[in-house]
CSV table of C-alpha atoms in Angstrom, one decimal:
chain,number,residue,atom,x,y,z
A,956,MET,CA,-27.2,-9.1,-53.4
A,957,MET,CA,-27.4,-12.9,-54.0
A,958,LEU,CA,-25.5,-15.3,-51.7
A,959,SER,CA,-24.0,-16.9,-54.8
A,960,GLU,CA,-22.1,-13.7,-55.4
A,961,ILE,CA,-20.2,-13.9,-52.1
A,962,ILE,CA,-19.7,-17.7,-51.8
A,963,PRO,CA,-16.2,-18.7,-53.2
A,964,SER,CA,-16.0,-20.9,-56.2
A,965,HIS,CA,-12.8,-22.9,-55.5
A,966,ARG,CA,-12.8,-26.7,-55.4
A,967,LEU,CA,-13.1,-27.1,-51.6
A,968,ALA,CA,-16.0,-24.7,-51.4
A,969,ARG,CA,-17.8,-26.5,-54.3
A,970,MET,CA,-17.2,-29.9,-52.5
A,971,LEU,CA,-18.7,-28.5,-49.3
A,972,MET,CA,-21.7,-27.0,-51.2
A,973,ARG,CA,-22.4,-30.4,-52.8
A,974,GLY,CA,-22.3,-32.0,-49.4
A,975,VAL,CA,-24.8,-29.5,-48.1
A,976,ARG,CA,-27.2,-30.2,-51.0
A,977,THR,CA,-26.9,-33.9,-50.4
A,978,VAL,CA,-27.7,-33.5,-46.8
A,979,LEU,CA,-30.7,-31.3,-47.6
A,980,ASP,CA,-32.0,-33.8,-50.2
A,981,TYR,CA,-31.6,-36.6,-47.6
A,982,LEU,CA,-33.7,-34.6,-45.1
A,983,GLY,CA,-36.4,-34.1,-47.7
A,984,PHE,CA,-36.0,-30.4,-48.4
A,985,ASP,CA,-36.9,-29.1,-51.8
A,986,HIS,CA,-34.1,-28.1,-54.1
A,987,ASP,CA,-33.6,-24.4,-53.5
A,988,PRO,CA,-30.3,-22.6,-54.4
A,989,THR,CA,-30.9,-19.8,-51.9
A,990,LEU,CA,-31.6,-22.4,-49.1
A,991,ASP,CA,-28.5,-24.3,-50.1
A,992,GLN,CA,-26.3,-21.2,-49.9
A,993,VAL,CA,-27.8,-20.0,-46.5
A,994,VAL,CA,-27.2,-23.5,-45.0
A,995,TYR,CA,-23.7,-23.5,-46.4
A,996,VAL,CA,-22.7,-20.2,-44.9
A,997,ALA,CA,-24.3,-21.2,-41.5
A,998,VAL,CA,-22.4,-24.5,-41.6
A,999,ILE,CA,-19.1,-22.7,-42.2
A,1000,VAL,CA,-19.8,-20.3,-39.3
A,1001,VAL,CA,-20.6,-23.2,-37.0
A,1002,MET,CA,-17.5,-25.1,-38.1
A,1003,ALA,CA,-15.4,-22.0,-37.4
A,1004,VAL,CA,-16.8,-21.5,-33.9
A,1005,ALA,CA,-16.7,-25.2,-33.1
A,1006,LEU,CA,-13.1,-25.5,-34.3
A,1007,GLY,CA,-12.0,-22.5,-32.3
A,1008,TRP,CA,-13.7,-23.8,-29.2
A,1009,LEU,CA,-12.4,-27.3,-29.6
A,1010,THR,CA,-8.9,-26.0,-30.2
A,1011,ARG,CA,-9.1,-23.9,-27.0
A,1012,VAL,CA,-10.4,-26.8,-25.0
A,1013,ALA,CA,-7.6,-29.1,-26.3
A,1014,VAL,CA,-4.9,-26.6,-25.5
A,1015,LEU,CA,-6.2,-26.1,-22.0
A,1016,TRP,CA,-6.5,-29.8,-21.4
A,1017,GLY,CA,-2.9,-30.4,-22.7
A,1018,ALA,CA,-1.6,-27.6,-20.5
A,1019,ARG,CA,-3.3,-28.9,-17.4
A,1020,LYS,CA,-2.0,-32.4,-18.1
A,1021,PHE,CA,1.5,-31.0,-18.5
A,1022,VAL,CA,1.3,-29.1,-15.3
A,1023,SER,CA,0.0,-32.2,-13.4
A,1024,LEU,CA,3.0,-34.2,-14.7
A,1025,ARG,CA,5.7,-31.6,-14.1
A,1026,LYS,CA,4.3,-30.4,-10.8
A,1027,SER,CA,5.9,-27.0,-11.2
A,1028,ALA,CA,4.9,-24.3,-8.8
A,1029,MET,CA,5.1,-21.6,-11.5
A,1030,ALA,CA,2.9,-23.7,-13.9
A,1031,GLU,CA,0.4,-24.3,-11.1
A,1032,ASN,CA,0.2,-20.5,-10.4
A,1033,MET,CA,-0.4,-20.0,-14.1
A,1034,LEU,CA,-3.4,-22.2,-13.9
A,1035,LYS,CA,-4.7,-20.7,-10.7
A,1036,GLN,CA,-4.4,-17.1,-12.1
A,1037,LYS,CA,-6.1,-18.3,-15.4
A,1038,VAL,CA,-3.2,-17.1,-17.5
A,1039,LEU,CA,-3.6,-20.0,-20.0
A,1040,LEU,CA,-7.4,-19.4,-20.0
A,1041,HIS,CA,-6.9,-15.8,-21.1
A,1042,CYS,CA,-4.3,-16.8,-23.7
A,1043,SER,CA,-6.6,-19.5,-25.2
A,1044,HIS,CA,-9.1,-16.9,-26.2
A,1045,ILE,CA,-6.8,-16.1,-29.1
A,1046,LEU,CA,-7.6,-19.4,-30.8
A,1047,PRO,CA,-11.3,-18.9,-31.8
A,1048,PRO,CA,-10.8,-15.8,-33.9
A,1049,LEU,CA,-7.7,-17.4,-35.6
A,1050,ALA,CA,-9.8,-20.4,-36.6
A,1051,MET,CA,-12.6,-18.2,-37.9
A,1052,LEU,CA,-10.2,-16.2,-39.9
A,1053,ALA,CA,-8.8,-19.4,-41.4
A,1054,LEU,CA,-12.3,-20.6,-42.5
A,1055,ILE,CA,-13.5,-17.2,-43.9
A,1056,PRO,CA,-12.2,-18.0,-47.4
A,1057,LEU,CA,-14.5,-21.1,-47.5
A,1058,ALA,CA,-17.6,-19.0,-46.7
A,1059,LEU,CA,-17.1,-15.6,-48.4
A,1060,ARG,CA,-15.6,-14.7,-51.7
A,1061,TYR,CA,-12.6,-12.3,-51.7
A,1062,GLY,CA,-13.5,-8.7,-52.5
A,1063,THR,CA,-17.0,-8.7,-51.2
A,1064,GLU,CA,-18.1,-6.1,-48.6
A,1065,LEU,CA,-19.5,-8.8,-46.3
A,1066,ARG,CA,-16.1,-10.6,-46.3
A,1067,SER,CA,-14.3,-7.3,-45.6
A,1068,PHE,CA,-16.6,-6.5,-42.7
A,1069,CYS,CA,-16.3,-10.0,-41.2
A,1070,VAL,CA,-12.5,-10.0,-41.5
A,1071,SER,CA,-12.3,-6.6,-39.9
A,1072,ALA,CA,-14.5,-7.6,-37.0
A,1073,LEU,CA,-12.5,-10.8,-36.4
A,1074,GLN,CA,-9.3,-8.9,-36.6
A,1075,ILE,CA,-10.5,-6.4,-33.9
A,1076,TYR,CA,-11.7,-9.4,-31.8
A,1077,LEU,CA,-8.2,-10.9,-32.2
A,1078,VAL,CA,-6.5,-7.7,-31.1
A,1079,ILE,CA,-8.7,-7.5,-28.0
A,1080,THR,CA,-7.9,-11.2,-27.1
A,1081,ILE,CA,-4.2,-10.6,-27.6
A,1082,ALA,CA,-4.4,-7.5,-25.3
A,1083,ILE,CA,-6.1,-9.6,-22.7
A,1084,ALA,CA,-3.5,-12.3,-23.0
A,1085,VAL,CA,-0.6,-9.9,-22.8
A,1086,ASN,CA,-2.0,-8.2,-19.7
A,1087,ALA,CA,-2.6,-11.6,-18.1
A,1088,ILE,CA,1.1,-12.5,-18.7
A,1089,VAL,CA,2.3,-9.1,-17.4
A,1090,GLY,CA,0.1,-9.5,-14.3
A,1091,PHE,CA,1.5,-13.0,-13.7
A,1092,VAL,CA,5.1,-11.9,-14.1
A,1093,TRP,CA,4.4,-9.0,-11.7
A,1094,ARG,CA,2.8,-11.3,-9.1
A,1095,ILE,CA,5.9,-13.6,-9.2
A,1096,TYR,CA,8.2,-10.6,-8.8
A,1097,ASP,CA,6.0,-9.0,-6.1
A,1098,ALA,CA,6.1,-12.3,-4.1
A,1099,ARG,CA,9.8,-12.1,-3.6
A,1100,GLN,CA,10.9,-11.2,-0.1
A,1101,ASN,CA,13.0,-8.2,-1.1
A,1102,THR,CA,10.4,-6.7,-3.3
A,1103,ARG,CA,7.2,-7.8,-1.6
A,1104,ASN,CA,6.1,-4.5,-0.2
A,1105,LEU,CA,7.5,-2.1,-2.9
A,1106,PRO,CA,4.9,0.1,-4.6
A,1107,LEU,CA,5.1,-1.7,-8.0
A,1108,LYS,CA,1.4,-1.9,-8.6
A,1109,GLY,CA,1.4,1.5,-10.2
A,1110,ILE,CA,4.0,0.4,-12.7
A,1111,LEU,CA,1.9,-2.7,-13.5
A,1112,ASN,CA,-1.2,-0.5,-14.1
A,1113,THR,CA,0.8,1.7,-16.4
A,1114,MET,CA,2.1,-1.2,-18.5
A,1115,GLN,CA,-1.4,-2.7,-18.8
A,1116,GLY,CA,-2.7,0.8,-19.8
A,1117,ILE,CA,-0.1,1.0,-22.5
A,1118,VAL,CA,-1.1,-2.4,-23.8
A,1119,TRP,CA,-4.7,-1.3,-24.0
A,1120,LEU,CA,-3.8,2.0,-25.6
A,1121,VAL,CA,-1.8,0.2,-28.3
A,1122,ALA,CA,-4.7,-2.3,-28.8
A,1123,VAL,CA,-7.3,0.6,-29.1
A,1124,ILE,CA,-5.1,2.3,-31.7
A,1125,ILE,CA,-4.7,-0.9,-33.8
A,1126,ALA,CA,-8.4,-1.7,-33.5
A,1127,VAL,CA,-9.5,1.8,-34.6
A,1128,SER,CA,-7.0,1.7,-37.5
A,1129,ILE,CA,-8.5,-1.7,-38.6
A,1130,ALA,CA,-12.1,-0.3,-38.3
A,1131,LEU,CA,-11.2,2.9,-40.3
A,1132,ASP,CA,-8.9,1.0,-42.7
A,1133,LYS,CA,-6.1,3.5,-41.9
A,1134,SER,CA,-2.5,3.1,-40.9
A,1135,PRO,CA,-1.8,3.3,-37.1
A,1136,VAL,CA,0.9,5.9,-38.0
A,1137,VAL,CA,-1.8,8.2,-39.4
A,1138,LEU,CA,-3.8,7.9,-36.2
A,1139,LEU,CA,-0.7,8.5,-34.0
A,1140,THR,CA,0.0,11.6,-36.1
A,1141,GLY,CA,-3.5,12.8,-35.5
A,1142,LEU,CA,-3.2,12.1,-31.8
A,1143,GLY,CA,-0.4,14.6,-31.5
A,1144,ALA,CA,-3.0,17.4,-31.9
A,1145,PHE,CA,-4.8,16.1,-28.9
A,1146,ALA,CA,-1.7,15.7,-26.7
A,1147,ALA,CA,-2.7,18.6,-24.4
A,1148,ALA,CA,-6.2,17.1,-23.9
A,1149,LEU,CA,-4.8,13.6,-23.3
A,1150,MET,CA,-2.4,15.0,-20.7
A,1151,LEU,CA,-5.3,16.7,-19.0
A,1152,VAL,CA,-7.4,13.5,-19.0
A,1153,PHE,CA,-4.6,11.3,-17.8
A,1154,LYS,CA,-3.0,13.8,-15.5
A,1155,ASP,CA,-3.6,11.7,-12.3
A,1156,SER,CA,-2.3,8.6,-14.0
A,1157,ILE,CA,0.9,10.3,-15.3
A,1158,LEU,CA,1.6,11.9,-11.9
A,1159,GLY,CA,0.8,8.6,-10.1
A,1160,PHE,CA,3.2,6.8,-12.4
A,1161,VAL,CA,6.0,9.3,-11.8
A,1162,ALA,CA,5.3,9.2,-8.0
A,1163,GLY,CA,5.3,5.4,-8.0
A,1164,ILE,CA,8.7,5.3,-9.6
A,1165,GLN,CA,10.1,7.8,-7.1
A,1166,LEU,CA,8.6,6.0,-4.1
A,1167,ALA,CA,10.0,2.7,-5.4
A,1168,GLN,CA,13.4,4.0,-6.4
A,1169,ASN,CA,14.0,5.8,-3.1
A,1170,ASN,CA,12.4,3.0,-1.0
A,1171,MET,CA,10.1,5.6,0.6
A,1172,LEU,CA,7.0,3.5,1.1
A,1173,HIS,CA,6.0,-0.1,1.4
A,1174,VAL,CA,2.6,-1.8,1.8
A,1175,GLY,CA,2.2,-2.4,5.5
A,1176,ASP,CA,4.0,0.8,6.6
A,1177,TRP,CA,2.5,3.0,9.3
A,1178,ILE,CA,2.5,6.6,7.8
A,1179,VAL,CA,1.3,10.0,9.0
A,1180,VAL,CA,0.5,12.6,6.3
A,1181,PRO,CA,0.0,15.9,8.2
A,1182,SER,CA,-2.0,17.6,5.4
A,1183,THR,CA,-4.6,14.7,5.3
A,1184,PRO,CA,-6.4,12.6,7.9
A,1185,ALA,CA,-4.2,9.6,7.0
A,1186,ASN,CA,-2.6,8.1,10.1
A,1187,GLY,CA,-2.4,4.4,9.8
A,1188,VAL,CA,-1.2,1.4,7.8
A,1189,VAL,CA,-0.8,1.4,4.0
A,1190,LEU,CA,-3.1,-1.3,2.6
A,1191,ASP,CA,-2.6,-0.9,-1.1
A,1192,MET,CA,-0.9,1.3,-3.7
A,1193,SER,CA,-2.1,1.6,-7.3
A,1194,LEU,CA,-1.4,4.0,-10.1
A,1195,THR,CA,-3.8,6.7,-8.8
A,1196,THR,CA,-4.6,5.8,-5.2
A,1197,VAL,CA,-2.8,5.0,-1.9
A,1198,LYS,CA,-5.2,3.3,0.5
A,1199,VAL,CA,-4.5,3.8,4.2
A,1200,GLN,CA,-6.4,2.2,7.1
A,1201,ASN,CA,-6.4,4.4,10.1
A,1202,PHE,CA,-6.3,3.0,13.6
A,1203,ASP,CA,-10.0,3.6,14.0
A,1204,ASN,CA,-10.5,1.3,11.0
A,1205,THR,CA,-11.5,4.1,8.7
A,1206,ILE,CA,-10.1,4.1,5.2
A,1207,VAL,CA,-8.3,7.1,3.7
A,1208,THR,CA,-7.4,7.3,0.1
A,1209,LEU,CA,-5.0,9.9,-1.3
A,1210,PRO,CA,-3.1,10.2,-4.7
A,1211,PRO,CA,0.5,9.0,-4.7
A,1212,TYR,CA,1.8,12.3,-5.9
A,1213,THR,CA,0.7,13.8,-2.5
A,1214,LEU,CA,3.4,11.7,-0.8
A,1215,VAL,CA,6.1,13.1,-3.1
A,1216,SER,CA,5.0,16.7,-3.4
A,1217,SER,CA,4.6,17.1,0.4
A,1218,SER,CA,6.3,15.5,3.5
A,1219,PHE,CA,4.9,12.5,5.4
A,1220,GLN,CA,6.2,10.5,8.3
A,1221,ASN,CA,7.0,6.9,7.9
A,1222,TRP,CA,7.3,4.8,11.1
A,1223,ARG,CA,8.9,1.8,9.3
A,1224,GLY,CA,12.3,2.7,10.8
A,1225,MET,CA,10.9,2.4,14.3
A,1226,LYS,CA,9.4,-0.9,13.5
A,1227,ASP,CA,12.6,-2.3,11.8
A,1228,SER,CA,14.8,-1.2,14.7
A,1229,GLY,CA,12.6,-3.0,17.3
A,1230,ALA,CA,12.7,-0.1,19.7
A,1231,ARG,CA,10.2,2.7,20.2
A,1232,ARG,CA,11.0,6.0,21.8
A,1233,ILE,CA,9.6,7.4,25.1
A,1234,MET,CA,9.9,11.2,25.4
A,1235,ARG,CA,7.7,12.5,28.1
A,1236,SER,CA,8.2,15.0,31.0
A,1237,ILE,CA,6.8,15.4,34.5
A,1238,LEU,CA,6.7,18.6,36.5
A,1239,VAL,CA,8.6,18.9,39.8
A,1240,GLU,CA,7.8,21.8,42.2
A,1241,THR,CA,10.8,24.1,42.3
A,1242,ASN,CA,10.6,24.8,46.1
A,1243,SER,CA,10.9,21.0,46.8
A,1244,VAL,CA,14.4,20.8,45.2
A,1245,VAL,CA,17.0,21.1,48.0
A,1246,PRO,CA,20.6,20.1,48.5
A,1247,VAL,CA,21.3,16.7,50.1
A,1248,THR,CA,23.8,15.7,52.7
A,1249,PRO,CA,25.9,12.5,52.7
A,1250,GLU,CA,23.6,11.1,55.5
A,1251,SER,CA,20.4,11.8,53.5
A,1252,THR,CA,22.0,10.4,50.4
A,1253,ALA,CA,22.9,7.2,52.2
A,1254,ALA,CA,19.4,6.9,53.6
A,1255,ILE,CA,17.9,7.2,50.1
A,1256,ALA,CA,20.4,4.7,48.7
A,1257,ALA,CA,19.5,2.3,51.5
A,1258,LYS,CA,15.9,2.4,50.5
A,1259,LEU,CA,16.8,2.1,46.7
A,1260,PRO,CA,19.7,-0.3,46.4
A,1261,ILE,CA,20.3,0.2,42.7
A,1262,LEU,CA,21.3,3.8,43.5
A,1263,LYS,CA,24.1,2.7,45.9
A,1264,THR,CA,26.7,2.0,43.1
A,1265,PHE,CA,26.3,5.4,41.6
A,1266,VAL,CA,26.5,7.2,45.0
A,1267,GLU,CA,29.7,5.4,45.9
A,1268,LYS,CA,31.4,6.2,42.5
A,1269,ALA,CA,30.2,9.8,42.6
A,1270,ALA,CA,31.6,10.2,46.2
A,1271,ALA,CA,34.9,8.7,45.2
A,1272,THR,CA,35.2,10.9,42.1
A,1273,PRO,CA,34.7,14.6,43.0
A,1274,VAL,CA,35.6,15.8,39.5
A,1275,PHE,CA,33.6,15.0,36.4
A,1276,ASP,CA,34.0,11.4,35.3
A,1277,PRO,CA,33.1,10.5,31.7
A,1278,GLY,CA,32.3,7.0,33.0
A,1279,LEU,CA,29.4,8.3,35.0
A,1280,ALA,CA,28.0,10.2,32.1
A,1281,VAL,CA,25.8,7.2,31.2
A,1282,VAL,CA,24.0,7.7,34.4
A,1283,ASN,CA,22.8,11.2,34.1
A,1284,GLY,CA,22.6,12.5,37.7
A,1285,THR,CA,24.4,14.2,40.6
A,1286,VAL,CA,24.7,13.7,44.4
A,1287,ASP,CA,24.3,17.5,45.0
A,1288,THR,CA,20.5,17.8,45.1
A,1289,ASN,CA,17.6,15.5,45.6
A,1290,LEU,CA,16.5,16.1,42.0
A,1291,GLY,CA,20.0,15.1,40.8
A,1292,LEU,CA,19.7,11.9,42.8
A,1293,LEU,CA,16.3,11.2,41.2
A,1294,ARG,CA,17.8,11.6,37.8
A,1295,ALA,CA,20.5,9.2,38.6
A,1296,TYR,CA,18.0,6.7,40.1
A,1297,LEU,CA,15.8,6.8,37.0
A,1298,CYS,CA,18.8,6.1,34.8
A,1299,GLU,CA,19.8,3.1,36.9
A,1300,TYR,CA,16.2,1.9,37.0
A,1301,ILE,CA,15.8,2.0,33.2
A,1302,LEU,CA,19.2,0.3,32.7
A,1303,SER,CA,18.1,-2.5,35.1
A,1304,ARG,CA,14.8,-3.2,33.4
A,1305,PRO,CA,14.6,-5.6,30.4
A,1306,GLU,CA,11.6,-3.9,28.9
A,1307,PHE,CA,13.9,-1.0,27.9
A,1308,ASP,CA,16.4,-1.1,25.0
A,1309,HIS,CA,19.8,-0.5,26.5
A,1310,THR,CA,21.6,0.1,23.2
A,1311,GLU,CA,19.6,3.2,22.3
A,1312,GLN,CA,20.0,6.7,23.7
A,1313,LEU,CA,19.1,7.3,27.3
A,1314,LEU,CA,18.6,10.7,28.9
A,1315,VAL,CA,16.9,11.9,32.1
A,1316,ARG,CA,17.2,15.7,32.0
A,1317,THR,CA,15.6,18.9,33.3
A,1318,LEU,CA,14.2,21.4,30.8
A,1319,SER,CA,13.8,25.1,31.2
A,1320,PRO,CA,11.9,26.0,34.3
A,1321,THR,CA,8.3,27.1,33.9
A,1322,SER,CA,5.8,28.8,36.2
A,1323,CYS,CA,4.4,25.3,37.1
A,1324,GLY,CA,7.8,23.9,38.1
A,1325,ILE,CA,10.9,22.2,36.6
A,1326,PRO,CA,10.1,19.7,33.8
A,1327,LEU,CA,11.9,16.4,34.3
A,1328,GLU,CA,12.1,14.7,30.9
A,1329,ILE,CA,12.7,11.0,30.3
A,1330,TYR,CA,14.1,10.1,26.9
A,1331,CYS,CA,14.6,6.4,26.4
A,1332,PHE,CA,13.5,3.5,24.1
A,1333,THR,CA,11.4,0.4,24.8
A,1334,SER,CA,12.5,-3.0,23.6
A,1335,THR,CA,9.2,-3.6,21.8
A,1336,THR,CA,7.3,-1.7,19.2
A,1337,ALA,CA,3.9,-3.2,19.9
A,1338,TRP,CA,1.4,-0.5,20.7
A,1339,THR,CA,-0.2,-2.1,23.8
A,1340,ALA,CA,3.1,-3.2,25.3
A,1341,TYR,CA,4.7,0.2,24.6
A,1342,GLU,CA,1.9,2.1,26.4
A,1343,ALA,CA,2.0,-0.3,29.3
A,1344,ILE,CA,5.7,0.2,29.8
A,1345,GLN,CA,5.5,3.9,29.5
A,1346,SER,CA,2.6,4.1,32.0
A,1347,ALA,CA,4.4,1.9,34.5
A,1348,LEU,CA,7.5,4.0,34.2
A,1349,PHE,CA,5.7,7.3,35.1
A,1350,GLU,CA,3.6,5.6,37.8
A,1351,HIS,CA,6.9,4.5,39.3
A,1352,ILE,CA,8.3,8.0,39.2
A,1353,ALA,CA,5.2,9.4,40.9
A,1354,ALA,CA,5.6,6.7,43.6
A,1355,VAL,CA,9.3,7.2,44.4
A,1356,ALA,CA,9.5,11.0,44.1
A,1357,PRO,CA,8.4,11.5,47.8
A,1358,LEU,CA,11.4,9.3,48.9
A,1359,PHE,CA,13.7,12.0,47.5
A,1360,GLY,CA,11.7,14.7,49.2
A,1361,LEU,CA,10.3,16.0,45.9
A,1362,LYS,CA,6.8,17.1,45.1
A,1363,LEU,CA,5.3,16.7,41.7
A,1364,PHE,CA,3.2,19.6,40.4
A,1365,ASN,CA,-0.5,19.2,40.8
A,1366,TYR,CA,-2.8,22.0,39.7
A,1367,THR,CA,-5.8,22.2,42.0
A,1368,GLY,CA,-7.4,25.4,40.7
A,1369,THR,CA,-7.8,26.8,44.3
A,1370,LEU,CA,-5.4,28.4,46.8
A,1371,ASP,CA,-4.4,26.1,49.6
A,1372,ASN,CA,-4.8,27.0,53.3
A,1373,GLU,CA,-6.5,30.3,52.4
A,1374,ARG,CA,-10.1,31.4,52.4
A,1375,ILE,CA,-11.3,34.4,50.6
A,1376,GLU,CA,-14.5,36.0,51.8
A,1377,VAL,CA,-16.2,38.7,49.7
A,1378,VAL,CA,-18.4,41.1,51.7
A,1379,ASP,CA,-20.8,43.1,49.6
A,1380,ASP,CA,-22.0,45.9,51.8
A,1381,VAL,CA,-22.8,48.4,49.0
A,1382,PRO,CA,-26.5,49.0,48.8
A,1383,LYS,CA,-28.1,48.1,45.5
A,1384,PRO,CA,-30.1,50.8,43.7
A,1385,GLU,CA,-33.8,50.4,43.7
A,1386,VAL,CA,-35.4,49.6,40.5
A,1387,GLN,CA,-37.7,52.4,39.3
A,1388,SER,CA,-41.0,51.1,38.1
């Protein structure tokens, strides 16, 4: 096929062709129609590429100038996240499509191929631009204080996936010269296969909506998923993956649908409340629990002054007084006095939260003694401070228990004050050789 058959013959094309011949004659090239036509097509292609590039540069320069004059935070973020840069990629294929009539005659196969290729290129650049805009809008919304940690990234990924799906359908319809409706009708036959391929994405999208709607999970939450090794802080949530950093700095990934289909523990409520629970017991030997007399009670109160108020109120009120229920103890036994003392001690210390539930109680006796359980809350949720407060509390219990005549259970593995001697006086049989 000769180039003359595909080059258009309208007036502007003839003017450009004459200009090409003039330039070639000026440069000393021999008059050759084929060379003239090749150079003409090459000039048009270069003009199209240059026009598209120059238009893109001019738009970006104008946008940056506008941002520098307006000094808008949103506009500056658009430049930083390269939203305008992605959108400017639409201009080169538009310029090329505009100059196609100057290079190729209508109805030729080469022109149809070039137009289809440029249209597919344009669809791809539009998809990139739309996804850039969607991502920019999501980042603005995600930066808000009330939505900062919501699991919205899965919804963003779904929207971007839909944009690319539409772009692929349009691009294939252009390449095959078929209507997108025909392709969508054909895709219905592959619905089952598509659902199988995109199963994780579909389940992740549904799970992300449920997690966001019910405010179940935020980025930065400490979660524990019993069926997995996940026990740490949520780093990221996407359409198909929840990334959790455990406290040993290992990373665990799990699908979002796991958090919806099974139970998990979220410690965000503890963090938001500012108080963390202590629920630990210590064993008291049963034979050390004895009744106390007013004299022994007064002696203990003299050594531990914070117990004096409770002892005086309890002595003046022989019947049950609801006002004393906050301090969970009695003046009947040394263990009851210890319970009262621990309540008074916790209420007097600033490291404990006095607005939360406080209990010092005995549990069901065991063969090792009577469990004395302390149920209270610290005024901090920091791990190191919490462990320090809890350790100091039980060290204090171990130190003051002897003042009440109580013994804490200590398993030694041997019998005290008793020695067992085993005498083996049975003759051993001789080994026959």
